[in-house]
Amino acid sequence: MYGVPVSGYTIDGGDEATYTAPLIQPGFFEARILFYRSPPLESGVHTLVITNKNGTKPCVYWLDYFVYTPV
């Protein structure tokens, strides 16, 4: 049985946002899905922590891209 990917996102130690992937057929995946969007941030160094929360095997976390938009 395949796990449903669940991931958590925190930036700079703030509140965690959780993303639960939709059920799809094993062996397939969806691309270009927004998992997390941070609130507007001031200029400076920031830390994004991503946690793969689902322990069901196999549960693989795929990250295909980041988008950074300076203010």
Coordinates of N, CA and C in Angstrom, one line a residue:
M1 N 0.8 -1.2 0.0 CA 0.0 0.0 0.0 C 0.9 1.2 0.0
Y2 N 0.5 2.2 -0.8 CA 1.3 3.4 -0.9 C 0.7 4.5 0.1
G3 N 1.7 5.3 0.6 CA 1.3 6.3 1.6 C 0.8 7.6 0.8
V4 N 0.0 8.3 1.5 CA -0.4 9.6 1.0 C 0.6 10.7 1.5
P5 N 1.3 11.3 0.6 CA 2.3 12.3 1.1 C 1.7 13.4 1.9
V6 N 2.2 13.7 3.1 CA 1.9 14.8 3.9 C 3.2 15.5 4.3
S7 N 3.2 16.8 4.1 CA 4.4 17.6 4.4 C 4.1 18.8 5.2
G8 N 5.0 19.2 6.0 CA 4.8 20.4 6.8 C 5.8 21.5 6.5
Y9 N 5.5 22.7 6.6 CA 6.3 23.9 6.2 C 6.3 24.9 7.3
T10 N 7.5 25.3 7.7 CA 7.6 26.4 8.7 C 8.7 27.4 8.1
I11 N 8.5 28.7 8.3 CA 9.5 29.6 7.9 C 9.8 30.5 9.2
D12 N 11.1 30.5 9.5 CA 11.6 31.3 10.6 C 11.0 30.9 11.9
G13 N 10.6 29.6 12.1 CA 10.1 29.1 13.3 C 8.6 29.5 13.6
G14 N 7.9 29.9 12.6 CA 6.5 30.3 12.7 C 5.6 29.1 12.8
D15 N 4.3 29.4 12.6 CA 3.3 28.4 12.6 C 3.5 27.4 11.4
E16 N 3.2 26.2 11.6 CA 3.4 25.2 10.6 C 2.2 25.1 9.7
A17 N 2.4 25.1 8.4 CA 1.4 24.8 7.4 C 1.5 23.4 6.9
T18 N 0.4 22.7 6.7 CA 0.5 21.3 6.3 C -0.1 21.1 4.9
Y19 N 0.5 20.3 4.1 CA -0.1 20.0 2.8 C -0.3 18.5 2.7
T20 N -1.5 18.0 2.3 CA -1.8 16.6 2.1 C -2.1 16.4 0.7
A21 N -1.3 15.6 0.0 CA -1.4 15.3 -1.4 C -2.7 14.5 -1.7
P22 N -3.3 14.8 -2.8 CA -4.5 14.0 -3.2 C -4.1 12.6 -3.5
L23 N -5.1 11.7 -3.4 CA -4.8 10.3 -3.7 C -4.8 10.2 -5.3
I24 N -3.7 9.5 -5.7 CA -3.6 9.3 -7.2 C -3.1 7.8 -7.3
Q25 N -3.2 7.3 -8.6 CA -2.8 6.0 -8.8 C -1.3 5.8 -8.5
P26 N -0.9 4.6 -7.8 CA 0.5 4.4 -7.5 C 1.3 4.4 -8.8
G27 N 2.5 5.0 -8.7 CA 3.4 5.1 -9.8 C 3.3 6.4 -10.6
F28 N 2.3 7.2 -10.2 CA 2.0 8.5 -10.9 C 2.2 9.6 -9.9
F29 N 2.4 10.8 -10.4 CA 2.6 12.0 -9.6 C 2.0 13.2 -10.3
E30 N 1.8 14.2 -9.6 CA 1.4 15.5 -10.2 C 2.5 16.5 -10.0
A31 N 2.7 17.3 -11.0 CA 3.8 18.3 -11.0 C 3.1 19.7 -10.9
R32 N 4.0 20.7 -10.5 CA 3.6 22.1 -10.5 C 2.4 22.4 -9.6
I33 N 2.4 21.7 -8.4 CA 1.4 21.9 -7.4 C 1.9 22.8 -6.3
L34 N 1.2 23.8 -5.9 CA 1.6 24.7 -4.8 C 1.4 24.0 -3.5
F35 N 2.5 23.7 -2.8 CA 2.4 23.1 -1.4 C 2.4 24.1 -0.3
Y36 N 3.1 25.2 -0.5 CA 3.2 26.2 0.5 C 3.5 27.5 -0.1
R37 N 3.0 28.6 0.5 CA 3.3 30.0 0.2 C 3.5 30.7 1.5
S38 N 4.7 31.3 1.6 CA 5.0 32.1 2.8 C 4.2 33.4 2.8
P39 N 4.1 34.0 4.0 CA 3.6 35.3 4.1 C 4.7 36.3 3.5
P40 N 4.3 37.5 3.2 CA 5.4 38.5 2.8 C 6.5 38.5 3.8
L41 N 7.7 38.6 3.4 CA 8.9 38.6 4.3 C 9.7 39.8 4.1
E42 N 10.3 40.4 5.1 CA 11.2 41.5 5.0 C 12.5 41.0 4.4
S43 N 13.3 41.8 3.8 CA 14.6 41.5 3.3 C 15.5 40.9 4.4
G44 N 16.3 39.9 4.0 CA 17.2 39.3 5.0 C 17.2 37.8 4.8
V45 N 17.9 37.1 5.8 CA 18.0 35.7 5.7 C 16.8 35.0 6.4
H46 N 16.3 34.0 5.8 CA 15.1 33.3 6.3 C 15.4 31.8 6.2
T47 N 14.8 31.0 7.0 CA 14.9 29.6 7.1 C 13.6 28.9 6.8
L48 N 13.5 28.1 5.8 CA 12.3 27.3 5.5 C 12.6 25.9 5.9
V49 N 11.8 25.3 6.7 CA 12.0 23.9 7.1 C 10.8 23.1 6.5
I50 N 11.2 22.0 5.8 CA 10.2 21.2 5.2 C 10.3 19.8 5.8
T51 N 9.2 19.3 6.3 CA 9.1 18.0 7.0 C 8.2 17.0 6.3
N52 N 8.8 15.8 5.9 CA 8.0 14.8 5.3 C 7.3 14.1 6.5
K53 N 6.0 14.3 6.7 CA 5.3 13.8 7.9 C 4.7 12.4 7.8
N54 N 4.5 11.9 6.7 CA 3.9 10.6 6.6 C 4.9 9.5 6.6
G55 N 4.7 8.6 7.6 CA 5.7 7.5 7.8 C 5.3 6.2 7.0
T56 N 4.2 6.2 6.3 CA 3.8 5.0 5.5 C 4.8 4.8 4.4
K57 N 5.2 3.6 4.1 CA 6.2 3.3 3.1 C 5.4 2.8 1.8
P58 N 5.8 3.0 0.6 CA 6.8 4.1 0.3 C 6.1 5.5 0.3
C59 N 6.7 6.4 0.9 CA 6.2 7.8 0.8 C 7.4 8.7 0.5
V60 N 7.4 9.1 -0.8 CA 8.5 9.9 -1.3 C 8.1 11.4 -1.4
Y61 N 8.9 12.3 -1.0 CA 8.7 13.7 -1.1 C 9.5 14.2 -2.4
W62 N 8.7 14.8 -3.3 CA 9.3 15.3 -4.5 C 9.1 16.8 -4.5
L63 N 10.2 17.5 -4.8 CA 10.1 19.0 -4.9 C 10.6 19.4 -6.2
D64 N 9.8 19.9 -7.1 CA 10.2 20.2 -8.5 C 10.7 21.6 -8.6
Y65 N 10.3 22.6 -7.8 CA 10.9 23.9 -8.0 C 10.4 24.8 -6.8
F66 N 11.2 25.9 -6.7 CA 10.9 27.0 -5.8 C 10.6 28.2 -6.7
V67 N 9.8 29.1 -6.2 CA 9.7 30.4 -6.8 C 10.0 31.5 -5.8
Y68 N 10.9 32.3 -6.1 CA 11.3 33.5 -5.2 C 10.9 34.7 -5.9
T69 N 10.1 35.6 -5.3 CA 9.7 36.8 -5.9 C 10.1 38.0 -4.9
P70 N 11.1 38.7 -5.2 CA 11.5 39.8 -4.3 C 10.5 40.9 -4.3
V71 N 10.4 41.6 -3.2 CA 9.4 42.7 -3.1 C 10.1 44.0 -3.4

